[in-house]
Amino acid sequence: MNHIGAMTEPIVRINQITKSFYGTKVLDQVDLELYPGEVLALMGENGAGKSTLMKILIGLLKADSGSISFLGKEVHSQKSGLEKTIAMIHQEMLVVPELTVAQNIFLGRERSFSGKFWLKDRVINQKAQGVLAQLGLRLLPTTKLKDLAVAEVQMVEIAKAISLEARVIIMDEPTSAISDKEVAALFAIIEALKRQGVAIIYISHKMDEIFRIADRIAVLRDGKMVHRGPAEALDTDRLVSLMVGRAIDQLFPEETTAIGAQLLAVKGLTRAPAFEDIHFELHGGEVLGLAGLMGAGRTELARVLCGLDSPHAGEIRIGGEVARLKNPQEAIAKGIGYVSEDRKAFGFIPRMSVKNNLTLSSLKQHRKGGTVNEKSEEKVMAENLLHLHIKASSGRQPVGELSGGNQQKVVLGRVLNTQPHIVILDEPTRGVDVGAKFEIYKLIHELKKSGKAILLISSELPEILGMSDRILVLAKGKQTALMSRAEASEERIMQHAVL
Amino acid sequence: MENIRHYKPFQTGQYGIFLAFMIVCVVLSILTPGFLSGSNLLIIGTQVSINALLAFGVTFVIISGGIDLSLGSMVAVAGVASAMFAHPDTYPLVVPLGMGLLAGLAIGLLNGWVITKTKVAPFIVTLGTMTIGRGLALILSKGRPVSNLSDSFNFIGGGTVWGIPFPILTLIITFLICHFILNKTILGRYIYAVGGNEEAAHASGIDVGKVKLKVYALCGLLCALGGILLTSRVTTGQPNAGAGFELDAIAAAIIGGTSTSGGTGTMVGTLMGAMLIGVIGNGLDLLNVTSYYQLVVMGTIIIGAVVLDGLGKKNR
C-alpha cells in the first residue's frame, strides 16, 4: 500500500461534483481521488450514481458544479484530451466484429502508421503484437473479433486502452459474462497494469472479486460518497451495509417448507452437444439448484424446459403427464415460467411500459370482447409494483429506462402473472444490486412457501448453497452430481463442476 | 399510480410533428388566400386519403419491425381486380369490392407467410412481391387499362355524402379502426412487443409468426382499399397505378414518428405525417412551385423530420 503514501499525487481528483436530473440530485458533492497503480473499487447499488459519476469523468456528461483535476491541473473542457487518458471498458463491448484484433486496436488511428491513403496492415499488426505482448496476451493480431470469446474481446479493449496510453482505465462489470478461468487471466492483466502505474476504477457487484483485487473501496449511496478507505478495513457484511444503508443480518431466508407433490420429472433428456441424459425430479415447495461452470449446459437445459428449444431425446413429465413443449406458449400453458439469464435479449421489451411488460405473457387474462381491459391490467400492475417493490416513476415508464434490479423485477412479475407452478430462474440476480438481490431471495422463498417448484440456475455458489434444497451439478453437458443441501459445500460442488 | 389514466394521443416527440403541421398551415394560409377555403381543404383531404390508407398499413408493419415495399403493387393488383368486376350491369357492388380486397389480402398473406416461414428479411421478400404484384396486375389486365366502370363503383372515389367526399369519410373511419386495433386490442399490443424485442416476445409466449402474418395481411387489405379508391376516382383500373406510392406512405409513417427500428409509432402520428405531406404539396401547387422543386422540398422534409425527432430525444 506504500504507493498511496501522502507524497504520491493523485492522477485524478474529483472535487465536490454535483449533478441533478430534472431536479433530482443524482450526485451530491462527491469527492474522489485516484492514485497511480491502484485498483479502486467503486461500489453502490444500481441507481446510486456510479455510472453518472463515471460518465462525468470521461466527459460524456457535464457536472452542475464541482471540478475534476487531472495530474494537478483542473480540467475545464471535457474534450481537452482527457478522453484519451481515461478509457472505459464498457459492459456492452464497443468493437467491430468483422475487423481483426489489430485493426480494432488502432481503429481511427491508421494514418499515424501508414501513408495518407494506403493501409499498412503489416505495420499495424506488428504494433498490435507489441501491445499484446506488453499485457502478456496470447492473441493473434490477425484474428477477427467475431471469432473471439467475450473475455478475449475484453482483453482487446484493454489493449486498445493501453495503446492509447491511458492512465486510468474504468472497468464496468468486466466479469459479468466471463468464466472463472478468464477472470483469473483478467486479474493477472490488472496486476500488470498496476505495475505500469495505471489506475483502475473497478465496478462490480461481486463481493469476492472486490476483496481479491481492490486496494481501496469507495461507496456511493443515493448520490453521496459514504465511504472511502483501504479494502482491508472492510469485510463483506460491512461493505453491504454501507451500500444499502442498513445491516443485512441474513441474506438468505432460513426457513424450511414442506416438500409437496412431484411437479416436474425429467428422464434422459438430451440435446447434444449442449447436454445429455439429464435425470431429475422437482417437487412443489422445493428449490433445486442447478450449478456448473459456463458452458456446462445449464441455460440450454432451461431453454428446452421452457419450450424455446426442442430436446433430441428423453422425456419431460409435468404433473405426471408426458409433455411435448413445441414453443413457449405451450410451456406457459402447462404452468412453466422462465426468467432468462439474458434479460435484455429475452426478458422484456425495452420501449414498452412497465404495465405492458408486466401483462405481456398473460394478456389473454385481460381480454374483454376484442379489446384489452386496461382497468384489470392496472389492477394487476398495482399489485405487482407493491409486491415486487418495483421502483418506476409510473406504470407508463419504459422498462428500458429502469435500473437492472427493477428490470429484473418486472421480468419476474411478467412470468409470475402467468400463474406458473414451475418457475425456472436462470441467474436471477445477475447484474442486480444487493438490495434487489435480497428482495429476489425473499420472493423465491415466498414462491417456495406457496407450493411452487423452483429450478434455480446460478453461477454464484453462495446463492446456490443458500437457497437450494437439493443441488444438481452439470459439467460439460453431463450430470455429475445430485446432492442434498446438507451434503453440499462449495468445494464439493466445484469438484463435480470441473470434472 | 398517478397519471396512469391520463390519455396521451401522441407519444413523446410527436408533438413536434403536430407543431410543424400547424406552422405550415398558418404560413400557407397567409401566403395563399385560397388555402383555407372549404373546397381546397376537401381537395387536400381527398388527395391525402389514399396515401394515408397505405401509410396506416405500413405503420403496422414498421412497428412490428418489418417493412413493406409492395404497397404500390398491391394498389395496382387490387385496383385492376376490382375494375374487372365493376363494369356496368354485371355484378353487384360487393363483388368488385370483395375481389379488390381479396387480391390485396392475398399478396399481404403471401408476404407474411414467406417472411415468417423462410426468415428472409422483409425488405427482400417485399421487394420480390413488389415485382410479382406489378406483373400480376399487367397479366390480369392484359397490359391495358380496365375502363367502363359502373356509376355505383365510381361513387366510391368521386361521390360525396353530405357534401363530404367519400374518400375522406373512408379515411376517417379507417383511421379510427386502425387506431383502435393498435391501442385497444391484444394484437396491437403484440405488434409493439414483436417490434420492440422479437426474442423477448417469443420467450414471453407470443406467437410471433402469427402476429407478423396478421400485420402483413392487414397492410395488404389497407392497400387494396387504397387501390379501390384510386381506381374509382380515375374511373379506370390501371396496371401501372401506384408505382412509387410505397415511398410516400413510408415517408408519412416516418415523419409521423414511427421508428424504422420497430417498436414505436402511432396512427395519429402517421395521419399527421400524411396530412403534412398533402398540405405541403397542395400549398406548393397553390404557390405555383413546379413539381420538380416540390420533390426536393419533400425529400428535405423527410430527412428534416427525422433529424428534429432525434434532436428532441437527445434533449430529454
Coordinates of C-alpha atoms in Angstrom, one line a residue, chain A residues 111-374:
Chain A
R111 CA -2.9 7.3 -40.5
S112 CA -0.3 7.5 -37.8
F113 CA 1.4 4.3 -39.1
S114 CA 0.6 4.5 -42.8
G115 CA 0.6 6.9 -45.6
K116 CA -2.4 9.2 -46.2
F117 CA -4.1 6.7 -48.4
W118 CA -2.9 3.1 -48.3
L119 CA -3.4 0.9 -45.2
K120 CA -0.3 -0.9 -43.9
D121 CA -1.8 -3.8 -42.1
R122 CA 1.7 -5.3 -41.6
V123 CA 2.8 -2.3 -39.5
I124 CA -0.4 -2.3 -37.6
N125 CA -0.1 -6.0 -36.9
Q126 CA 3.4 -5.5 -35.5
K127 CA 2.4 -2.6 -33.3
A128 CA -0.5 -4.7 -32.0
Q129 CA 1.8 -7.6 -31.3
G130 CA 3.8 -5.3 -29.2
V131 CA 0.9 -4.1 -27.1
L132 CA -0.4 -7.6 -26.7
A133 CA 3.0 -8.8 -25.6
Q134 CA 3.2 -6.0 -23.1
L135 CA 0.0 -7.3 -21.5
G136 CA 1.1 -10.9 -21.8
L137 CA -1.8 -11.7 -24.1
R138 CA -1.6 -14.6 -26.4
L139 CA -3.9 -13.4 -29.1
L140 CA -3.1 -13.2 -32.8
P141 CA -3.4 -9.7 -34.2
T142 CA -4.9 -11.1 -37.4
T143 CA -7.9 -12.9 -35.7
K144 CA -11.2 -11.3 -36.4
L145 CA -13.1 -10.1 -33.3
K146 CA -16.2 -12.1 -34.1
D147 CA -14.1 -15.3 -33.7
L148 CA -13.1 -14.4 -30.1
A149 CA -14.7 -15.2 -26.8
V150 CA -16.3 -12.4 -24.8
A151 CA -13.3 -12.4 -22.4
E152 CA -10.9 -12.1 -25.2
V153 CA -12.8 -9.2 -26.7
Q154 CA -12.5 -7.5 -23.3
M155 CA -8.7 -8.1 -23.5
V156 CA -8.6 -6.4 -26.9
E157 CA -10.4 -3.4 -25.4
I158 CA -7.9 -3.2 -22.6
A159 CA -5.1 -3.5 -25.2
K160 CA -6.7 -0.6 -27.1
A161 CA -6.8 1.5 -23.9
I162 CA -3.1 0.7 -23.3
S163 CA -2.1 1.6 -26.8
L164 CA -3.8 5.0 -26.3
E165 CA -1.5 5.4 -23.3
A166 CA -4.5 5.6 -20.9
R167 CA -3.5 6.5 -17.4
V168 CA -6.9 5.5 -16.0
I169 CA -9.0 2.5 -17.0
I170 CA -12.6 2.2 -15.9
M171 CA -13.9 -1.4 -15.9
D172 CA -17.7 -1.7 -15.6
E173 CA -18.7 -5.2 -14.5
P174 CA -15.9 -6.7 -16.5
T175 CA -16.5 -10.2 -15.2
S176 CA -20.3 -10.4 -15.8
A177 CA -20.0 -12.5 -18.9
I178 CA -16.8 -14.5 -18.5
S179 CA -15.7 -17.7 -16.8
D180 CA -13.6 -18.2 -13.7
K181 CA -10.5 -19.0 -15.6
E182 CA -10.9 -15.9 -17.7
V183 CA -11.4 -13.9 -14.5
A184 CA -8.0 -15.1 -13.3
A185 CA -6.5 -14.0 -16.6
L186 CA -8.1 -10.6 -16.3
F187 CA -6.8 -10.2 -12.8
A188 CA -3.3 -11.0 -14.0
I189 CA -3.6 -8.2 -16.5
I190 CA -4.9 -5.8 -13.9
E191 CA -1.8 -6.6 -11.9
A192 CA 0.4 -5.9 -14.9
L193 CA -1.4 -2.6 -15.5
K194 CA -0.9 -1.6 -11.8
R195 CA 2.9 -2.2 -12.2
Q196 CA 2.9 0.2 -15.1
G197 CA 1.3 2.8 -12.9
V198 CA -2.2 2.7 -14.5
A199 CA -5.0 3.4 -12.1
I200 CA -8.1 1.3 -12.3
I201 CA -11.6 2.0 -11.3
Y202 CA -13.3 -1.3 -10.9
I203 CA -17.1 -1.5 -10.8
S204 CA -18.6 -4.9 -9.8
H205 CA -21.4 -6.4 -7.7
K206 CA -19.4 -9.5 -7.0
M207 CA -18.0 -9.2 -3.4
D208 CA -15.4 -11.9 -3.6
E209 CA -13.8 -10.2 -6.6
I210 CA -13.7 -6.8 -4.9
F211 CA -11.8 -8.2 -2.0
R212 CA -9.4 -10.1 -4.3
I213 CA -8.5 -7.2 -6.5
A214 CA -9.2 -3.8 -4.8
D215 CA -6.7 -1.7 -2.9
R216 CA -9.2 0.8 -1.9
I217 CA -13.0 0.9 -1.8
A218 CA -15.3 3.9 -2.4
V219 CA -19.0 3.5 -1.7
L220 CA -21.7 5.7 -3.2
R221 CA -25.2 5.6 -1.7
D222 CA -28.1 7.8 -3.1
G223 CA -25.6 10.1 -4.8
K224 CA -23.4 10.6 -1.7
M225 CA -19.9 9.3 -1.2
V226 CA -20.4 7.5 2.1
H227 CA -17.1 5.7 2.4
R228 CA -13.5 5.9 1.1
G229 CA -10.8 3.7 2.5
P230 CA -8.4 0.8 2.2
A231 CA -10.0 -2.5 1.3
E232 CA -8.5 -4.3 4.2
A233 CA -10.6 -2.2 6.6
L234 CA -13.9 -3.7 5.3
D235 CA -15.5 -7.1 5.1
T236 CA -18.4 -8.3 3.0
D237 CA -21.1 -7.6 5.7
R238 CA -19.7 -4.2 6.5
L239 CA -19.5 -3.3 2.8
V240 CA -23.0 -4.5 2.1
S241 CA -24.4 -2.5 4.9
L242 CA -22.6 0.6 3.7
M243 CA -24.1 0.1 0.3
V244 CA -27.7 -0.4 1.3
G245 CA -27.5 1.8 4.4
R246 CA -28.8 -0.9 6.8
A247 CA -27.4 -4.1 8.1
I248 CA -28.5 -7.2 6.2
D249 CA -28.2 -9.7 9.0
Q250 CA -29.2 -12.6 6.9
L251 CA -29.0 -12.6 3.1
F252 CA -30.7 -15.9 2.7
P253 CA -34.0 -16.5 4.5
E254 CA -33.7 -19.6 6.7
E255 CA -36.9 -21.4 6.8
T256 CA -37.9 -24.9 5.7
T257 CA -41.1 -25.7 3.9
A258 CA -42.9 -28.9 3.4
I259 CA -42.0 -30.6 0.2
G260 CA -45.1 -31.3 -1.9
A261 CA -46.1 -33.5 -4.8
Q262 CA -43.8 -34.1 -7.8
L263 CA -44.5 -31.4 -10.4
L264 CA -41.7 -32.0 -12.9
A265 CA -39.8 -35.1 -13.9
V266 CA -37.0 -35.2 -16.5
K267 CA -35.8 -38.5 -17.8
G268 CA -32.8 -39.0 -20.1
L269 CA -33.2 -35.5 -21.5
T270 CA -30.7 -34.8 -24.3
R271 CA -29.9 -32.0 -26.6
A272 CA -26.5 -32.8 -28.0
P273 CA -23.9 -31.4 -27.7
A274 CA -25.2 -29.0 -25.1
F275 CA -26.4 -31.6 -22.5
E276 CA -27.0 -35.3 -22.4
D277 CA -29.0 -37.8 -20.3
I278 CA -30.3 -35.5 -17.6
H279 CA -32.5 -37.0 -14.9
F280 CA -34.2 -35.2 -12.0
E281 CA -37.5 -34.6 -10.2
L282 CA -38.8 -31.4 -8.9
H283 CA -41.4 -31.1 -6.2
G284 CA -43.8 -28.4 -5.1
G285 CA -42.2 -26.3 -2.3
E286 CA -38.7 -27.2 -3.4
V287 CA -35.8 -25.3 -4.8
L288 CA -33.5 -27.3 -7.0
G289 CA -30.2 -25.5 -7.5
L290 CA -28.5 -26.1 -10.9
A291 CA -24.8 -25.5 -10.6
G292 CA -22.0 -25.7 -13.1
L293 CA -19.4 -23.7 -15.0
M294 CA -20.1 -21.5 -18.0
G295 CA -20.8 -23.8 -21.0
A296 CA -21.9 -26.7 -18.8
G297 CA -25.3 -26.8 -20.5
R298 CA -27.5 -25.2 -17.7
T299 CA -29.1 -22.5 -19.8
E300 CA -29.6 -24.9 -22.7
L301 CA -31.4 -27.3 -20.4
A302 CA -33.6 -24.4 -19.2
R303 CA -34.4 -23.4 -22.7
V304 CA -35.6 -26.9 -23.5
L305 CA -37.8 -26.9 -20.4
C306 CA -39.5 -23.7 -21.3
G307 CA -40.2 -24.6 -24.9
L308 CA -37.6 -22.4 -26.6
D309 CA -35.6 -25.3 -27.9
S310 CA -36.7 -28.9 -28.5
P311 CA -34.9 -31.9 -27.0
H312 CA -33.3 -34.6 -29.1
A313 CA -34.2 -37.4 -26.7
G314 CA -35.7 -38.1 -23.4
E315 CA -39.0 -37.1 -21.8
I316 CA -40.4 -34.3 -19.7
R317 CA -43.3 -35.0 -17.4
I318 CA -45.3 -32.2 -16.0
G319 CA -47.7 -33.2 -13.1
G320 CA -47.1 -36.9 -14.1
E321 CA -48.0 -36.5 -17.8
V322 CA -45.6 -36.5 -20.7
A323 CA -45.3 -33.0 -22.1
R324 CA -44.1 -32.1 -25.5
L325 CA -43.3 -28.4 -25.5
K326 CA -43.1 -27.1 -29.0
N327 CA -43.0 -23.5 -28.1
P328 CA -43.0 -21.1 -25.2
Q329 CA -46.8 -20.7 -25.5
E330 CA -47.3 -24.4 -24.6
A331 CA -44.8 -24.3 -21.8
I332 CA -46.6 -21.3 -20.3
A333 CA -50.0 -23.0 -20.7
K334 CA -48.6 -26.0 -18.8
G335 CA -47.5 -23.9 -15.9
I336 CA -43.9 -23.3 -16.6
G337 CA -42.4 -19.8 -16.1
Y338 CA -39.0 -18.9 -17.3
V339 CA -36.8 -16.0 -16.3
S340 CA -33.9 -15.8 -18.7
E341 CA -30.2 -15.2 -17.8
D342 CA -30.1 -12.6 -20.6
R343 CA -33.0 -10.3 -19.7
K344 CA -32.1 -7.7 -22.3
A345 CA -32.4 -10.2 -25.1
F346 CA -35.2 -12.4 -23.8
G347 CA -36.7 -10.7 -20.8
F348 CA -38.5 -7.5 -21.7
I349 CA -39.5 -5.1 -24.4
P350 CA -37.4 -2.0 -23.6
R351 CA -39.6 0.6 -25.2
M352 CA -42.8 -0.8 -23.7
S353 CA -44.2 0.5 -20.5
V354 CA -43.8 -1.3 -17.1
K355 CA -47.5 -2.1 -17.2
N356 CA -47.5 -3.6 -20.7
N357 CA -44.4 -5.6 -19.9
L358 CA -45.9 -7.0 -16.8
T359 CA -49.0 -8.2 -18.5
L360 CA -47.4 -9.3 -21.8
S361 CA -47.4 -13.0 -21.1
S362 CA -50.8 -13.1 -19.5
L363 CA -52.6 -10.6 -21.7
K364 CA -55.4 -13.0 -22.6
Q365 CA -56.5 -12.9 -18.9
H366 CA -57.4 -9.2 -19.6
R367 CA -59.4 -9.8 -22.7
K368 CA -62.7 -8.0 -22.8
G369 CA -64.5 -8.7 -26.1
G370 CA -62.0 -8.0 -28.7
T371 CA -60.1 -5.5 -26.6
V372 CA -57.6 -5.3 -23.7
N373 CA -59.2 -4.4 -20.4
E374 CA -56.8 -1.7 -19.2

